[in-house]
Coordinates of C-alpha atoms in Angstrom, one line a residue:
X333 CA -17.8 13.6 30.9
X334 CA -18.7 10.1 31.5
X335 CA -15.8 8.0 32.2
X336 CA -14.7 4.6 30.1
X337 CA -11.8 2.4 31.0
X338 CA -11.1 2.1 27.5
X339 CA -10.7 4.9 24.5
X340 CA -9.6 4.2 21.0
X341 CA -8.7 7.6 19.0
X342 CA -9.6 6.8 15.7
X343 CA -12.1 4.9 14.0
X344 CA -10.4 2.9 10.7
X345 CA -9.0 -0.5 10.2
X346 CA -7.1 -0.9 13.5
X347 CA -9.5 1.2 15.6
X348 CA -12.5 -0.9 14.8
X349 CA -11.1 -4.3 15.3
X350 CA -9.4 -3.1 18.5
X351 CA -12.7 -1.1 19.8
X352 CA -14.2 -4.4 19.5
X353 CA -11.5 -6.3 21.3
X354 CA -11.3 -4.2 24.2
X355 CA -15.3 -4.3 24.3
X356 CA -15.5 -8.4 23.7
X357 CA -12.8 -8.8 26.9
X358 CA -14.9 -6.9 29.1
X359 CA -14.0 -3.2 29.1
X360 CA -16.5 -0.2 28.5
X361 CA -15.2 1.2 25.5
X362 CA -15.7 4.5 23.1
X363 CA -14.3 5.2 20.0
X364 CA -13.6 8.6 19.0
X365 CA -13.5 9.3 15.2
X366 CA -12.7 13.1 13.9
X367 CA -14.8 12.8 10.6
X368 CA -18.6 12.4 10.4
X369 CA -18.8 8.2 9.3
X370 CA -16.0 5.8 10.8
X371 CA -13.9 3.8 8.2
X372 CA -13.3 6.3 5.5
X373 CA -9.8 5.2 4.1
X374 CA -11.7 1.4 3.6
X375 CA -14.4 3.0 1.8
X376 CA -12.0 4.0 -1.0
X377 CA -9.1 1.3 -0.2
X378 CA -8.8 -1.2 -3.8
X379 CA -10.5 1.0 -5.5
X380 CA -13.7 1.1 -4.1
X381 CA -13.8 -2.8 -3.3
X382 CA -11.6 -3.2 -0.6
X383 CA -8.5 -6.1 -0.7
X384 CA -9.1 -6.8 2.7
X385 CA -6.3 -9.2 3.1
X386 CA -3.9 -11.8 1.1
X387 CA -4.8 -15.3 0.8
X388 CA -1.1 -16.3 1.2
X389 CA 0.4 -18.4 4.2
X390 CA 0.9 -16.3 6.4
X391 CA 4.0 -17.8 7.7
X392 CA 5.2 -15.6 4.1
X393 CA 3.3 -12.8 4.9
X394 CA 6.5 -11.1 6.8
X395 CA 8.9 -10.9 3.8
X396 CA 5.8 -8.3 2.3
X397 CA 6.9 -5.6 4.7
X398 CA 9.7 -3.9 3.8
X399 CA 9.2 -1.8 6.6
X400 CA 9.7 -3.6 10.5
X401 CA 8.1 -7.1 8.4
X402 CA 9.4 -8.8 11.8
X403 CA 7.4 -6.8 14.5
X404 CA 4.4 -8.1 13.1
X405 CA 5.4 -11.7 13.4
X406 CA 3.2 -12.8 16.2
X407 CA 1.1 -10.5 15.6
X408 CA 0.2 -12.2 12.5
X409 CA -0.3 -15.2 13.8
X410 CA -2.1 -14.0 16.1
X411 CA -4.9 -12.7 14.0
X412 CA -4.2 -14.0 10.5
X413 CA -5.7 -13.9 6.7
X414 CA -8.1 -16.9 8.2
X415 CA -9.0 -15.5 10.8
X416 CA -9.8 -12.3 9.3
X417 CA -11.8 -14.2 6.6
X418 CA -13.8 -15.9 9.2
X419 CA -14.6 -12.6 11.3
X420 CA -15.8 -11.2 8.2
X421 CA -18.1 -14.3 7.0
X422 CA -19.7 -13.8 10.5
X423 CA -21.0 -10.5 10.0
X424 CA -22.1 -12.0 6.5
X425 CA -19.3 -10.6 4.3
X426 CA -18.0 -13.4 2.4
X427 CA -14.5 -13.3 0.3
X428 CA -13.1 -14.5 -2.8
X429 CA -9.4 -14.4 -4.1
X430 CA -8.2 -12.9 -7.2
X431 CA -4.8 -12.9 -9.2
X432 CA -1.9 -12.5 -6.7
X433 CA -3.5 -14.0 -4.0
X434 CA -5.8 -10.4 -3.3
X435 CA -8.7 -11.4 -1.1
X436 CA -12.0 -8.9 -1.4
X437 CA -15.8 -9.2 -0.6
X438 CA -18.0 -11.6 -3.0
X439 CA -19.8 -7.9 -3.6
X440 CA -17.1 -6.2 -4.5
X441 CA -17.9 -3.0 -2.1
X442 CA -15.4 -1.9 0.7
X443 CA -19.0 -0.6 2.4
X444 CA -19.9 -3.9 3.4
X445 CA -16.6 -4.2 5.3
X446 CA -17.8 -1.4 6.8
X447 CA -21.1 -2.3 7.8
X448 CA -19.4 -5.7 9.3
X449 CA -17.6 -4.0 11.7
X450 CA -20.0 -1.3 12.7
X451 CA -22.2 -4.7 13.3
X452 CA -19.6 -6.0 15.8
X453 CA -19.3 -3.0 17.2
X454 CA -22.5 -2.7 18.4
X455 CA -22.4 -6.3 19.4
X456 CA -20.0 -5.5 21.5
X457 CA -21.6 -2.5 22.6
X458 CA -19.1 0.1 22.2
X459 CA -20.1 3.8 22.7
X460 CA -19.2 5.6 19.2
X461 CA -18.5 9.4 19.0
X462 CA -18.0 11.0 15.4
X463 CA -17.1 14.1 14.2
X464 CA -14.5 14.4 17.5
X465 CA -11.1 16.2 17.3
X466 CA -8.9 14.9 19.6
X467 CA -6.2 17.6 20.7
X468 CA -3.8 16.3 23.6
X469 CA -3.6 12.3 25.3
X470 CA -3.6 13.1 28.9
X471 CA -1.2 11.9 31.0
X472 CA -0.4 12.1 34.8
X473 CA 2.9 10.3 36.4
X474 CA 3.8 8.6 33.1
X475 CA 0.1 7.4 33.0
X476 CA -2.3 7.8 30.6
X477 CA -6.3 9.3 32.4
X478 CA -7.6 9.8 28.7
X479 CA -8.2 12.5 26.0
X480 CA -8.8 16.4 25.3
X481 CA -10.8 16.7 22.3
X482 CA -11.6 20.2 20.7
X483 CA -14.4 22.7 22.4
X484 CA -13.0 21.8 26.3
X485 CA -14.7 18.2 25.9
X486 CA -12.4 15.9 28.1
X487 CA -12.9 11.6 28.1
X488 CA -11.3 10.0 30.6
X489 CA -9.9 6.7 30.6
X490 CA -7.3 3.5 32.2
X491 CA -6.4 3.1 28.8
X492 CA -6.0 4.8 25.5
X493 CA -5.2 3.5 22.1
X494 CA -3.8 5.4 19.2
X495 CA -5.3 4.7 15.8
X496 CA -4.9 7.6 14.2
X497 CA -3.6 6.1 10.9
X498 CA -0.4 7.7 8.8
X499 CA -0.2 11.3 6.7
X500 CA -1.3 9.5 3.7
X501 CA -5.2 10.5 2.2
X502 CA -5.7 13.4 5.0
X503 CA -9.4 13.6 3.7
X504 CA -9.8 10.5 5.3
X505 CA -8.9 11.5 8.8
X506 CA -5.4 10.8 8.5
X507 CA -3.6 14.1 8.9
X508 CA -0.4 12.9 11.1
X509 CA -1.9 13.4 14.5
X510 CA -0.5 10.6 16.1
X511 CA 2.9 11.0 14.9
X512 CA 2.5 15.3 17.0
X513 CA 0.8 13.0 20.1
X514 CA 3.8 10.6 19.9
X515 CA 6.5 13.6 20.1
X516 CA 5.1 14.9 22.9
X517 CA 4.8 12.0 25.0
X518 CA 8.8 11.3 24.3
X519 CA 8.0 9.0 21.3
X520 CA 10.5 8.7 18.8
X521 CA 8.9 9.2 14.6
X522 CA 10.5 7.5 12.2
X523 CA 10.0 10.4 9.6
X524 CA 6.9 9.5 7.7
X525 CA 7.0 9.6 3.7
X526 CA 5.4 8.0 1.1
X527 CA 4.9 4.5 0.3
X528 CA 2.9 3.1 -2.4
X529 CA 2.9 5.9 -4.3
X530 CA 3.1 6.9 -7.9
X531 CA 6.5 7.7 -9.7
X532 CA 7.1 10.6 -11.7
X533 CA 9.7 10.4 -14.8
X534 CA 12.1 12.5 -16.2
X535 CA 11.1 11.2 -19.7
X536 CA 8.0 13.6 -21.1
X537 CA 6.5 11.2 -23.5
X538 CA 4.9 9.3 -21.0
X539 CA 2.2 11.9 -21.6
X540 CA 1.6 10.2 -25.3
X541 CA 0.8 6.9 -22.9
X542 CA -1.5 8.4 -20.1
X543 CA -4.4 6.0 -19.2
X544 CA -2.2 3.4 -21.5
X545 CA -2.5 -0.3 -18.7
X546 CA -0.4 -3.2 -19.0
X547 CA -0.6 -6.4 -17.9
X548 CA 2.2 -9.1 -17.7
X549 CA 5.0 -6.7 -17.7
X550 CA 8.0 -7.3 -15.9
X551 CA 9.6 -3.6 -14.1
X552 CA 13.1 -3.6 -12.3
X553 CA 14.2 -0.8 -10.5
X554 CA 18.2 0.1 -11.4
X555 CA 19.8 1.9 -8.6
X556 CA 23.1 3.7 -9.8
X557 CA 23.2 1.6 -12.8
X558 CA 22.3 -1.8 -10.7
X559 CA 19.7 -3.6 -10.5
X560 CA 18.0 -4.2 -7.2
X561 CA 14.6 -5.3 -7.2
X562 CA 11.9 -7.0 -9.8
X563 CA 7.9 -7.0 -9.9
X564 CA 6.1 -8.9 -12.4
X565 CA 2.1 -7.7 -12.9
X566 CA 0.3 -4.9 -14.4
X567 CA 1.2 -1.1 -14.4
X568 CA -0.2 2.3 -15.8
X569 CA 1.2 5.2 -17.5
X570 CA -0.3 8.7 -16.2
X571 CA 0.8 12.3 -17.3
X572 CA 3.2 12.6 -14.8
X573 CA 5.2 9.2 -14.9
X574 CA 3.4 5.6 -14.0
X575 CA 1.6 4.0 -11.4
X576 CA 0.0 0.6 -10.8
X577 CA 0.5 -2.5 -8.8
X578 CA 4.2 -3.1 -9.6
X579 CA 5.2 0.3 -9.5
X580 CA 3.5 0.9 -6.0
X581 CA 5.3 -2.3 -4.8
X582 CA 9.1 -0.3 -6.0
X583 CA 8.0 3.2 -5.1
X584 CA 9.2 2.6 -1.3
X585 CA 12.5 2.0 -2.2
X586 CA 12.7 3.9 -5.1
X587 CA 11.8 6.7 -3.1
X588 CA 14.4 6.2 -0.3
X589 CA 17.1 6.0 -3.2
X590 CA 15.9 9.2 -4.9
X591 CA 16.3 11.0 -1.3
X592 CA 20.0 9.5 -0.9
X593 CA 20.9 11.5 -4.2
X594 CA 21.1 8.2 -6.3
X595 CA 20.2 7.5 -9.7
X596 CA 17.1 6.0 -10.1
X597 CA 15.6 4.1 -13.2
X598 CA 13.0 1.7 -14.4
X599 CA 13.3 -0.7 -16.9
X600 CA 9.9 -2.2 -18.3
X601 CA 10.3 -5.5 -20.2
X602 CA 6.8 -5.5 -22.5
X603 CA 7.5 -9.6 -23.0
X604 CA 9.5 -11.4 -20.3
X605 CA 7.4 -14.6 -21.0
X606 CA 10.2 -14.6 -24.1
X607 CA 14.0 -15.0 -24.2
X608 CA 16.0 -12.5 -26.1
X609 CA 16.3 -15.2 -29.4
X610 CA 12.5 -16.3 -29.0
X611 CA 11.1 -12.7 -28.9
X612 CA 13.7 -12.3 -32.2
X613 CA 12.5 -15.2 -33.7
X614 CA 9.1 -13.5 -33.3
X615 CA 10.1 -10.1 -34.8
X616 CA 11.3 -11.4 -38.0
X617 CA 7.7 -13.6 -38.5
X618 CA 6.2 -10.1 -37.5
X619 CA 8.6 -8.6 -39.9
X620 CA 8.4 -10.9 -42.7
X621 CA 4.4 -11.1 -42.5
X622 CA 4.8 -7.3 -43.3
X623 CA 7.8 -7.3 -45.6
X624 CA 6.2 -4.7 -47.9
X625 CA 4.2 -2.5 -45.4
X626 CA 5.9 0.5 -43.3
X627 CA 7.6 -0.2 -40.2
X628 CA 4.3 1.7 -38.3
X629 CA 2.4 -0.4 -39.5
X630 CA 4.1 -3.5 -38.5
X631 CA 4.3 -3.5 -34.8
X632 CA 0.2 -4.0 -34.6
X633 CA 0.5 -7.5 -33.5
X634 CA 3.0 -6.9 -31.0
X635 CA 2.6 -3.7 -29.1
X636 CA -0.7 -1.6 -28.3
X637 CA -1.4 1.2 -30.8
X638 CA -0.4 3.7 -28.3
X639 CA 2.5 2.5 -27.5
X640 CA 3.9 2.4 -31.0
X641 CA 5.0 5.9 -32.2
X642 CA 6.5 5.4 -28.9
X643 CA 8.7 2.8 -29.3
X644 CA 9.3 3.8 -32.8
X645 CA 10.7 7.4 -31.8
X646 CA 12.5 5.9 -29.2
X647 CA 14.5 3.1 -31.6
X648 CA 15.4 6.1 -34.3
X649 CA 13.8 3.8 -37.1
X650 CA 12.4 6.2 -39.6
X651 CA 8.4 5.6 -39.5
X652 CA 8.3 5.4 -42.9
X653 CA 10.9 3.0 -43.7
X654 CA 9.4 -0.2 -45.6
X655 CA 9.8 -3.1 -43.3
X656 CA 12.1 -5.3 -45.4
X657 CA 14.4 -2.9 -45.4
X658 CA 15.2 -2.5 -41.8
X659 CA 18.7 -4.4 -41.2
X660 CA 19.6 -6.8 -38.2
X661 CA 21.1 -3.8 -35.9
X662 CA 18.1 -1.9 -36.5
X663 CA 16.0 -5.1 -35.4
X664 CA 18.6 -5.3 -32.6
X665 CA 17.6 -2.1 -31.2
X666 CA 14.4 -2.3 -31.4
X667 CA 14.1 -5.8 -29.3
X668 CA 16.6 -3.9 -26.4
X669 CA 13.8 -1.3 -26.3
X670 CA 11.0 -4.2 -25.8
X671 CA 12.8 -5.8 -23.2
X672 CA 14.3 -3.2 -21.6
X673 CA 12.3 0.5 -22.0
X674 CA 14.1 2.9 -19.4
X675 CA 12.6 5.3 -17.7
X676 CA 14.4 7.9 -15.1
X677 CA 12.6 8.4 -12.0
X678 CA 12.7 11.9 -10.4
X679 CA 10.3 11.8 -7.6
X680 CA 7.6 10.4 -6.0
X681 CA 4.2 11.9 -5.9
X682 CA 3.6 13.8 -2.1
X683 CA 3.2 11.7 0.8
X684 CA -0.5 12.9 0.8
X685 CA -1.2 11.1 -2.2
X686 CA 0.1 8.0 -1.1
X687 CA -1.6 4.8 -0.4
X688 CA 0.2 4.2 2.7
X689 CA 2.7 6.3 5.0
X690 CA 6.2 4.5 5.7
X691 CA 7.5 5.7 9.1
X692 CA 5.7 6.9 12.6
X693 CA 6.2 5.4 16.0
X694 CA 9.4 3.0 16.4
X695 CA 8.5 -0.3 16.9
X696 CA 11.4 -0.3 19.3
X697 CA 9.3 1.9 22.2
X698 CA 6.1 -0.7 21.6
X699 CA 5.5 -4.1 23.0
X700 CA 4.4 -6.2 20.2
X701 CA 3.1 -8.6 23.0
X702 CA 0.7 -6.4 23.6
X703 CA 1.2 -3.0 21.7
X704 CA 1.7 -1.4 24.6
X705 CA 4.0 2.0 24.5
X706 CA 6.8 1.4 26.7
X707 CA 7.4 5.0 27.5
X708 CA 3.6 5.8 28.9
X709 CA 1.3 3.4 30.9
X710 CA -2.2 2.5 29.6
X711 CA -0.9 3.9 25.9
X712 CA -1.1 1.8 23.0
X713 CA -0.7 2.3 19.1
X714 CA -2.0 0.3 16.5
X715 CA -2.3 0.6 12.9
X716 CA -0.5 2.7 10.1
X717 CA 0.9 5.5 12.9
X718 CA 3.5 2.7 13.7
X719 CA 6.0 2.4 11.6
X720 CA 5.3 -0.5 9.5
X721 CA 4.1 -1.0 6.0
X722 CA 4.0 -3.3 3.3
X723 CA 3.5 -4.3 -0.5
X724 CA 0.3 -3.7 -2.3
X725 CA -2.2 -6.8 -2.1
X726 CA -3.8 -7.1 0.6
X727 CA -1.1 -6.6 3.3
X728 CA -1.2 -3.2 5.0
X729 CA -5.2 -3.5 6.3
X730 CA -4.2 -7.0 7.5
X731 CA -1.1 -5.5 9.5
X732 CA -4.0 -2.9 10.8
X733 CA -6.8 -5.3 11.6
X734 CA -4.4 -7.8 13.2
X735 CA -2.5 -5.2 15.5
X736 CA -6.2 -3.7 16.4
X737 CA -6.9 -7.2 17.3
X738 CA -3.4 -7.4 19.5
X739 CA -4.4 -4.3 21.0
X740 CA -8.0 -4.0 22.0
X741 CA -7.4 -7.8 23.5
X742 CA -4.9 -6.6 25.7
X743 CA -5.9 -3.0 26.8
X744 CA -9.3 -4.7 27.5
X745 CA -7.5 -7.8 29.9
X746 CA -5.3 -4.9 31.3
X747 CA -8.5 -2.8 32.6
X748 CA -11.0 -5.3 33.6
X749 CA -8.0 -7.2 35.7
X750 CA -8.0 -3.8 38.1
X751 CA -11.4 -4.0 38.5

């Protein structure tokens, strides 16, 4: 096979930008992607629009990764959310922000992120191979040569870099093979599981509330009867449990408590713009305005219709009850349950269904200098197989593109200085 002095295994987020990198520092570079089109998980990332990054400073971004937030410092700065933005305006994507600080394209199409860094790759002049299974990283006297794919086809190389991306989404490519390449180069895996991923409930009647969205909610996670951590935003009840921005943002944790064996629950308050005595205050307008009406009737200005057998089964106030006759600890109960609906989390949904994998290589065996493996010579790792991850909005492609960017810059200096 022809030989390159550069090969990236995988073509997403962190495989493009550091395909690229190597390229634009003077390296002859291929890119090897196992499905048919490169940057599959951006095509569906946000939904089909892409939240490419978050708009805020980035000397905040670190406290967004709950997992190795601090290995990513220079790297951040290295490549930021400006940066990113301005890369991206270049190949004539522009950006806009929406609530939270998300950042997406103007068009509103994760294929025009795409098609921007396909552009710049063939700028650059990288040699693209799709539809290439890559089965071993060859390695002689600690030193990487290159690859074996599938069918006896061998690449050889100075330098390799592993973008294989997490477990999460295997239709997208991502089916854990960088986390088997790792072990058997003498990489330690931080066990991969799910992160930003969907909660199921012990509680059944979510089913009554599937497809039910909503917005301005405030949901704290209770970990053996304390509370630990709060999101404020919009979230989603499904058949199985609920879902949604907030909930992605305390499924991590949640998760890591559920496999400890603790007791996990979530607490929804429906109006935390309102104290306890101003959302009372409102009840009893609400309650006087339908004095002669039956209590299900009388939570239409407060609640969504859905929602209200809901909340009405769940206070014990008989449905049929006129509203002036319901008495102060009846109201009581009912403004504990708006402030404070509990739900018991069980599980998570399956790493597979998850946006984005927690775990996969320890940070402690790369150089975040250069993302360089310090076990093997020429090996680097970039991307969602390294073991970091953050909240929903924007972060987790950011930590990709930026540690592409790390990556491809220095595997590219690193060849072209032996030349």
């Amino acid at each position: 096979m022809k030989d390159y002095q550069v090969i990236v295994v995988g073509g997403g987020a962190a495989g493009m930008m550091a395909a690229g990198q190597a390229a634009k520092n003077g390296a002859k570079v291929l890119l090897l992607e196992k499905k048919e089109r490169l940057g599959r998980k951006i095509a569906i990332s946000g939904k089909g629009r892409c939240n490419v990054t978050n708009e805020e400073n980035v000397s905040d971004f670190i406290r967004n990764y709950p997992g190795n937030g601090r290995f990513l410092h220079g790297i951040l700065r290295d490549f930021d959310n400006a940066a990113l933005r301005h890369f991206l305006a270049r190949y004539g994507v522009e950006t806009k922000v929406e609530r939270g600080g998300r950042v997406f394209p103007v068009s509103d199409d994760a294929e025009s992120v795409n098609k921007a860094l396909t552009a710049y790759l063939t700028e650059m002049g990288v040699t693209i191979l799709t539809g290439i299974t890559i089965e071993d990283i060859l390695v002689e006297n600690d030193r990487v040569i290159g690859v074996q794919g599938t069918g006896q086809k061998r690449f050889l190389a100075r330098s390799v870099i592993i973008c294989t991306g997490g477990a999460s989404y295997p239709a997208t490519g991502s089916t854990g093979d960088g986390f088997r390449f790792a072990r058997k180069l003498g990489h330690h895996v931080i066990t991969p599981r799910p992160a930003l991923v969907p909660l199921k409930t012990a509680e059944t009647w979510v089913k009554e509330l599937q497809g039910l969205s909503l917005r301005n909610v405030e949901a704290s996670l209770w970990i053996g009867g304390k509370k630990k951590i709060t999101e404020f935003g919009e979230m989603l009840f499904t058949h199985f449990g609920v879902s949604g921005p907030i909930i992605l943002t305390l499924s991590r944790q949640a998760g890591e408590e559920i496999r400890k064996g603790e007791t996990v629950q979530l607490r929804i308050n429906l109006k935390p713009a309102l104290s306890r005595e101003q959302l009372d205050l409102r009840l009893q307008r609400d309650f006087q305005k339908y004095s002669n009406k039956q209590f299900k009737n009388a939570l239409e200005d407060l609640l969504p219709q859905s929602l209200i057998p809901v909340m009405i089964q769940l206070s014990g106030i008989n449905s049929e009850r006129v509203v002036h006759q319901i008495n102060r600890e009846e109201r009581k109960t009912l403004l504990a349950l708006l402030q404070g609906l509990t739900l018991t989390i069980t599980d998570t949904l399956s790493l597979e269904t998850a946006i984005v994998t927690a775990g996969g290589i320890d940070v402690k065996e790369i150089n975040p200098k250069t993302m360089a493996s310090k076990r093997i010579e020429g090996l680097y790792w970039a991307g969602e197989v390294v073991d970091v991850d953050g909240i929903t909005g924007g972060y987790n492609l950011q930590a990709a593109f930026a540690m592409g960017f790390r990556a491809g810059r220095a595997a590219g200096e690193e060849v072209c200085s032996l030349v």
